[in-house]
Amino acid sequence: MTGKIPYGGDYNPEQWPRDVWDEDHRLFTRAGIDTLTVGVFSWSLTQPAEETYDFTVLDRVLDRAAAEGRQVCLATGTAALPPWLAKKYPEVNRTDFEGRRHRYGQRHNFCPSSPAYRRLSTAMAGRLAERYADHPALLAWHINNEYGGACYCERCADAFRDWLRDRYATLDALNDAWWTTFWSHRYTDWAEIEPPSALTEHWRGPDHTAFQGITLDYFRCTTDALLGCFLAEKEAIRRYDPETPVTTNFMGMFRPLDYHRWAPHLDFASWDSYPPLDAPPTWPALAHDLMRGLKDGAPFWLMEQTPSTTASRDVNPLRRPGELRLATFQAIAHGADAALYFQMRASRGACEKYHGAVIGHAGRDDTRVFGEVADLGKELGLLGDTTLGARTTARTALLFDWDSWWALDISDGPSRLVKYQEVVHTYYRAAREAGADVDVVPQTADLTAYDVVLAPVLHMVKGDLAGRLEAVAARGGSVLTTFLSGRVDAHDRAFLTDVPGPLAPLMGVRVDECDARQPEIAQSIPELGSEARLVFEIVQPRGAEPVATYGGDFYAGTPAVTRNAWGDGEAWYVATALDQPGVDQVIRRILTRHDLLGPYADHPAVETATRVAPDGTRILFVLNHATEAAPLTAPATVTDLLTGKRAEKGAPLALDPLGVAVLRLLS
Amino acid sequence: MTGKIPYGGDYNPEQWPRDVWDEDHRLFTRAGIDTLTVGVFSWSLTQPAEETYDFTVLDRVLDRAAAEGRQVCLATGTAALPPWLAKKYPEVNRTDFEGRRHRYGQRHNFCPSSPAYRRLSTAMAGRLAERYADHPALLAWHINNEYGGACYCERCADAFRDWLRDRYATLDALNDAWWTTFWSHRYTDWAEIEPPSALTEHWRGPDHTAFQGITLDYFRCTTDALLGCFLAEKEAIRRYDPETPVTTNFMGMFRPLDYHRWAPHLDFASWDSYPPLDAPPTWPALAHDLMRGLKDGAPFWLMEQTPSTTASRDVNPLRRPGELRLATFQAIAHGADAALYFQMRASRGACEKYHGAVIGHAGRDDTRVFGEVADLGKELGLLGDTTLGARTTARTALLFDWDSWWALDISDGPSRLVKYQEVVHTYYRAAREAGADVDVVPQTADLTAYDVVLAPVLHMVKGDLAGRLEAVAARGGSVLTTFLSGRVDAHDRAFLTDVPGPLAPLMGVRVDECDARQPEIAQSIPELGSEARLVFEIVQPRGAEPVATYGGDFYAGTPAVTRNAWGDGEAWYVATALDQPGVDQVIRRILTRHDLLGPYADHPAVETATRVAPDGTRILFVLNHATEAAPLTAPATVTDLLTGKRAEKGAPLALDPLGVAVLRLLS
Amino acid sequence: MTGKIPYGGDYNPEQWPRDVWDEDHRLFTRAGIDTLTVGVFSWSLTQPAEETYDFTVLDRVLDRAAAEGRQVCLATGTAALPPWLAKKYPEVNRTDFEGRRHRYGQRHNFCPSSPAYRRLSTAMAGRLAERYADHPALLAWHINNEYGGACYCERCADAFRDWLRDRYATLDALNDAWWTTFWSHRYTDWAEIEPPSALTEHWRGPDHTAFQGITLDYFRCTTDALLGCFLAEKEAIRRYDPETPVTTNFMGMFRPLDYHRWAPHLDFASWDSYPPLDAPPTWPALAHDLMRGLKDGAPFWLMEQTPSTTASRDVNPLRRPGELRLATFQAIAHGADAALYFQMRASRGACEKYHGAVIGHAGRDDTRVFGEVADLGKELGLLGDTTLGARTTARTALLFDWDSWWALDISDGPSRLVKYQEVVHTYYRAAREAGADVDVVPQTADLTAYDVVLAPVLHMVKGDLAGRLEAVAARGGSVLTTFLSGRVDAHDRAFLTDVPGPLAPLMGVRVDECDARQPEIAQSIPELGSEARLVFEIVQPRGAEPVATYGGDFYAGTPAVTRNAWGDGEAWYVATALDQPGVDQVIRRILTRHDLLGPYADHPAVETATRVAPDGTRILFVLNHATEAAPLTAPATVTDLLTGKRAEKGAPLALDPLGVAVLRLLS
């Protein structure tokens, strides 16, 4: 790598004549762009027929990049099939949830169990590695693209049966895990098992299943099947290139794949950030921290973001002036060591032609967007290598668990309206706006480094987690969990004990009943001056003390929030979906106990994040998400790496609207 | 039967180890539970392979029940296929409305035309009867479970053609009935006829069809096809057990099946009551009365209700304290001779694990729900056999007609927004809240016992109904019908006379036009001080006198409600969808004429119902659906069967919030 | 033709016994009905088996019509297949967008590529022509019925490939047109190409495609495929009848078919007018003008409208008293030379039994509807032949472009909420309410006759249009276009120049960015006192002067509307979706410049339209769409053709609520 944050993005010169290439590189230089993601959609070009490989164009792209001093993130391009392949091997086309075998079209549509796909995709990866392993432009390998989706063909059904045989060994074990005696489902032959789909166990779509256990296992099996495709390509690359780091671009909080199962197999994590409309800044931040958590806190790449607008939504607003810069520095603040766009030049045709690009259809360099991209390129140059490899040293952990997400989303009862991501985000946001750095980690993570562990809506509790949470509290830490936690084991079987199951001793509560109400019905929580909605567990304290209570209904006066002393620490239980102000109060009480409020905790629109460079340099990012200026003071003696200015502790530190400061902490 | 209301519910001990069984029976005894529904989902256990039957577990369940003094409602379990059956005979899996052959999954998914299903389900029923006919615990047979749904496979298409041949004999008759000359549909061969589906006559789902006549006949044919499955099992049982009563559990106002076609074949009716969220108490009451009407007023069983919460809805609230008791006594008030739950012990896994149960996952007997169940068990013990076999002696009948429901729901024009159930409920509610007992009966019912006959939205008029309604009025009774009544014959062909067709003479009106408006547009009805919506028929009196008129639009001043003298009685026509207050006024005028207002007609939240026991004892149920106490006075000299207290006529009779009194009428 | 406007409609006596026919003709005579559309759904009657033709009934219908002095529009009836055909040749049933082969049902459901359908439909058309070419009642040929829909079967896939080979000749040209290098779609064999469907390029339904170019070509190919069916039938007719005019009934603004591709092949245009609920009167007027524009302004037929109510909608209101008359004269005002209904007698069964009819189920002639129909029949008699063949002489043109409609609807980005029809209608409405006659014409139309050319949301600009628009302005005319115009070429490839592409020089603007916002967010446009929504292009004037600006957001103060001087004329650019008052102001400024405001421009509910008869007679239609009387004055000396009254210029000319005046202009 060069000694600075790689900057650039997806580049598809194969769509354009050669004179456009010249113009591209002239503009890249103007914008400080040094890194190009190449080949994501080039399979139909590099292999126009099964027996024909043609790397002429790719050679030129990489050679030109090298000649211009740019580095290349080289994609294997196996996410978008060439037409001949789909025609010759119909098996590569997926069979969808409705049981329909698709024909050629779109992308991300290959059956992960297809032998032809496996053979041809690994052959391509191998050929690319053989050819470019030593190319001077090569910076990293980018396998496939945005893995996702599922297939329900006969081959995948067989693969599912094999996966189950590996997992359960016997049908008795499987019948027990899935609780098949319910609804007369006891299997007597592996061949009787069908993938859970609209034609078998599901109704009203993918989230309504007769057997949660079957559907959860299919989610896991699909995760592993696509991971298998990735690993096969990686192995093919490694045959020729033992060194260059390998990644694939994730999609943040992406439900279909449990990225925690993938994480060990990546050399570094990378992801594409397209936050939903009107998402608060903590939404992409949560995803950044989740991605950083994949590799135990190692930096990740921001592999894609749009420089201006998306195209795929019903409504696609522009990023306002300054928003791109702010979002990019936010990514870096949370651990990004690269900042890349989709895409360098706008496609002329098809469904992404109106997607934002660094260079628009008219090829201009005097647009607002190009100007902002180029200005940002200069700033990243100023940062140099300061942030590369830097790590976050959070004392707060938030458990993020795909199994719980899945289990909650497909659960019948008590309420379909509870959304895992939203509840998790509420707690994350409270901690972040209070100024705490947060590691977002799996259930299996080592928790010994944390003072605070938040485990909201942890529906499924696996392995020895309860004991490890108890240890956190025992040594003085604070643990929080919420309603709908501790309900089921790894097979989605209810624990045969009081709710919240294995967490009940630590929490010091017992829950027999959970009320659910329509979203327009709010419960007041008088002690917090806040409201709660959707679900209301009725808590009987078993050692815990009530912190806040329900203001109404037949459970008026019973606890809505409790705290339980445990060793030197404490355990919090939140029995209902508090609104954000309610969660804020709970989280700030916990953070205060551990002295974890940040310097700008009273400025909720001001985000801070700290990274520590390999050489020990501490860098404080201060991000003003408001459209008004933020009149702050320096929290320590600092030097702003973007302006070079120094400020003593307590001196004014004014941030512009949407402004950013990258401060080296000197004291 | 034992000398009291059977109390208990669905019990699936096959899901649990034996030590749990011991605990179950200990808790059953505590809760006064004497009746267990067994075997509903046990097929995969009792027949693990085609040639292997294994009744070991079922033997134990029944023997244990008998030993504990409990009685068993024994299910044939044929609603939930074992996996091997679906694998070995793919024909048993249904082909859905979209033309997709399903594979193994869920339940209630067998093709009613499958020879394999017929053979194996009747074999199972026969084997069970052979084995348990004389078992001391056996109380009743429960065939299959919640019959419903439809299949569109080739076998069902052939069965449909056979059914049509039976019904019409000739294609000319069929072409005439379906009015096939419209849209060039004249059939020249029975084989040309296709079941009406998304691939043939339907668009925008099951309610939009090109030919109402075809779709109606498929509804009827499906009703008969599933009835055929029931009858085949019943016949198999009767081969070994000529005595024990046989039922299957219905679902109240369940559109897919015309239960009136089934009723003659049941030994007693039973149903599962899961009222929709926020339904007023008259909603399940209407269903109770419909179920009681199936067997000419004979008592029915409440086969299932939840002790606390459902799981299958988006939002699943708890039954509030007291609601379970109130709902159970409401069922008994309307004719239930059994009170059963789904289910005794919460399933550990799959889609009903969060469904309410008498015993929860933690197995406790100190929960609120268990406490309420046990208290209710005691009260039912107090009632003893007093209510068993008692009948309602209503002087008001409400015609409920599946054909009209279907015809209205699939009608193109005038308005898709008119909902049969809702209109019917409006009239039912008005009568019930005014204190009248109501029999809900089919068009074919004997009407000679009634003073008042309500026939709202009776879209289809069949047979000699018009004459029988005229006879009701002629002898002094009151008949009411409404907009969209009397429109079509049994084949959904418009009557070629003035609307409301055969009812026009009795009603003394002529209707040429029907306006329909968006739901936000209300018409004032000044004489009633109420509003009307959705449809507005323009009435020309032909003998009838206007009772109320439209307040606006181009038909301002024309009649919205009319009354026609007929013999000693009268006929009311309501030409528009009046709101509840408007319907209340009309109904109370009618009831007043016949002295049918109840003692608490001014307390709309207080429900009354009277049952007369076989020995002539008159029992008055008084149910307070309000969450405030009801300060009533005794309508006669009474003894409260639950408290033993006596009250003289006119003495205070205070009901608690959600309170219940079961009064023996002494004067 | 007889010397008056043909009056009548769809007539299906084959559904009824002979005595009803007698009654029909008695009533027709009473209502002034002289024209009957016959045979639309008679295929199963006229050809009950492949080898059997039977014209007995049709003979009688036509003979009787002739005997009664009525004329017949004779349908070939090929839109509704007979059952035997679908059974014998399953290929004739369509395969839908989801890939499902349908079976027999409904109508409009034939595969356009089916050889059996082609052979049998043309055979029928030929036989009919052979038999009835010289029948005295024959007035016109009506081929098929409401062509529409699409098929995705293998035959249609092959037909698509053939169509593409014709269009592109080489795969290189096709790959370039579709921009297939995007997402690795380079085709190497024509056989690899699949129709774009839910199983290939589409997701979330027909409007979301990965490749706009493929989907657009399938829309075009489908248009041509159905046109091929029409042409084959027309050719079969012409073999026996070289004279009688041939049409098929269109459906106005009907997205599936580009009627401009069909127009040259019709002898005259005709259409079925069923305006959406609550549509303003300019909505059907726009469709009338579009239909008139198909044949260069020649009169068209109103082939269907309902005399009272539709049946197919969720809510089907009655036409209020006077609305039918008003709508009929509106059609005539816009160029209709026939006024026909669906239908003469209400069907007794099936999905249109509640559709309005001249004669209802009871067969009465004393209904309101029959009365209005008969009164209108008299008035049309009074008009005689005055309006026949008359033409509109508009100086304003509005470009209507199916390609732009399609391209906009399937575009990813910037906003799915912009609806082509609605934006076009806003501009049309503004011009019409200001009193301008408007020709609605294709992009290819000769524009030399127009002072004003409106081209709203002209997403796709084809051929030499830009030059021809420049010529309009150069010679003093005014040209207007809007946001999202000039974006793509005929293959939906973005222009590689500044937006609005080829229109940019004329407009004198440059657009780099387009913001899109949720519909609840409005932008104020201070200069117009109006609001804008959905999309907000950021305009940089390049010669144009700002007329109005954005009031807020980061582009506050930049132009929302501009005007550019060009030769003797000017070019207007509207960069955002102005509300109706905003568009009204812009359009009135343009019309004023050309002295095109009508006499009643201050009465927006009063519509005017002028037609000039072949003999030079000028007829001014004045239509009062308000439910209050309109106190107007005569705009010239006129004679009212309906009343015979003469009014001097400036004299009072009062129109009743919903009133109509048909004025011969004398001065």
XYZ file of C-alpha atoms in Angstrom, chain B residues 98 152 154 161 178-188 191-192 194-195 197-204 208-212 411-417 459 487-489 492-498 510 512-519 534 538 540 542 553-555, chain C residues 14-17 40-45 48-49 77 80-85 87 96 100-107 109 277-278 308-321 342-343 346-355 361-364 366-369:
132
model
C -51.067 -19.947 -8.193
C -56.020 -26.857 -7.678
C -55.297 -32.060 -11.883
C -65.758 -31.792 -13.366
C -72.656 -19.733 -15.559
C -73.908 -17.435 -18.327
C -70.975 -18.543 -20.442
C -72.058 -16.805 -23.600
C -70.548 -13.779 -21.899
C -66.900 -13.570 -22.951
C -67.234 -16.498 -25.357
C -67.042 -19.205 -22.724
C -69.540 -21.760 -24.042
C -68.118 -25.135 -23.072
C -68.469 -28.004 -25.485
C -62.769 -31.529 -20.005
C -62.476 -27.898 -21.055
C -60.635 -25.516 -15.380
C -60.742 -24.762 -11.665
C -57.427 -19.854 -10.196
C -54.748 -17.263 -10.772
C -53.927 -19.140 -13.970
C -57.454 -19.188 -15.355
C -60.372 -16.943 -14.379
C -58.861 -14.863 -11.560
C -56.807 -11.716 -11.361
C -55.823 -9.642 -8.332
C -61.561 -11.187 -8.579
C -62.997 -13.617 -11.052
C -64.283 -13.327 -14.582
C -67.069 -15.777 -13.789
C -68.659 -15.620 -10.378
C -68.758 -9.437 -6.977
C -67.510 -6.859 -9.432
C -69.584 -3.823 -8.556
C -70.983 -1.845 -6.965
C -68.441 -1.737 -4.123
C -65.659 -3.995 -2.951
C -65.700 -2.209 0.375
C -77.182 -11.102 -1.850
C -79.748 -9.591 -6.327
C -78.862 -13.039 -7.630
C -80.100 -16.583 -7.831
C -75.189 -15.756 -9.226
C -77.377 -14.693 -12.135
C -79.157 -11.405 -11.656
C -82.886 -11.647 -11.210
C -84.606 -10.235 -14.259
C -86.989 -8.200 -12.151
C -86.777 -5.104 -10.043
C -88.171 -0.880 -6.422
C -83.055 0.773 -10.266
C -79.704 2.193 -9.241
C -77.069 1.857 -6.590
C -74.518 4.573 -6.005
C -71.157 3.687 -4.475
C -68.758 6.117 -2.908
C -65.339 6.200 -1.347
C -65.414 5.470 2.380
C -70.228 3.005 0.820
C -82.043 4.718 -4.814
C -88.755 4.014 -5.266
C -93.984 0.625 -4.232
C -76.664 14.255 -3.195
C -78.978 14.006 -6.180
C -81.108 11.462 -4.371
C -76.743 -14.149 -28.413
C -76.964 -14.178 -24.610
C -80.751 -13.857 -24.679
C -83.837 -15.617 -26.001
C -67.234 -9.038 -29.715
C -67.623 -12.203 -27.640
C -69.239 -14.620 -30.048
C -66.370 -16.869 -31.112
C -67.504 -19.832 -29.019
C -70.867 -19.510 -30.725
C -68.164 -24.279 -31.612
C -65.423 -26.625 -32.843
C -64.436 -11.506 -31.747
C -62.048 -14.022 -26.268
C -61.052 -17.563 -27.094
C -63.524 -20.417 -27.154
C -62.762 -23.113 -24.582
C -62.104 -25.845 -27.124
C -59.334 -23.797 -28.705
C -57.838 -26.986 -24.653
C -47.217 -14.493 -17.732
C -46.547 -19.276 -15.511
C -48.318 -20.813 -18.485
C -51.991 -19.996 -18.038
C -54.868 -22.248 -18.854
C -58.269 -21.333 -20.206
C -59.974 -18.356 -18.640
C -60.919 -14.703 -18.880
C -60.291 -12.942 -22.210
C -55.278 -13.878 -23.018
C -62.638 7.987 -10.251
C -62.517 11.687 -9.470
C -74.107 4.908 -15.678
C -71.502 2.948 -13.735
C -68.498 0.709 -14.096
C -68.254 -2.591 -12.268
C -64.580 -3.434 -12.205
C -63.424 -0.905 -9.669
C -63.332 -1.206 -5.937
C -65.868 1.603 -5.786
C -68.191 2.240 -8.719
C -70.169 5.467 -8.399
C -73.083 6.388 -10.602
C -72.722 9.015 -13.257
C -74.771 11.857 -11.783
C -77.728 13.236 -13.777
C -70.885 -0.616 -23.366
C -73.473 -2.016 -23.261
C -76.899 -5.720 -18.847
C -75.378 -9.177 -18.796
C -77.217 -11.506 -16.501
C -74.126 -13.208 -15.165
C -70.350 -12.977 -14.737
C -68.098 -10.086 -13.883
C -69.863 -7.347 -15.802
C -73.393 -8.024 -14.671
C -73.376 -4.863 -12.553
C -71.744 -2.742 -15.234
C -81.912 -6.458 -15.728
C -85.551 -5.578 -15.269
C -85.774 -4.441 -18.902
C -87.415 -1.143 -18.035
C -88.668 4.191 -17.273
C -85.345 4.322 -15.485
C -83.325 7.495 -15.072
C -80.512 6.053 -17.157
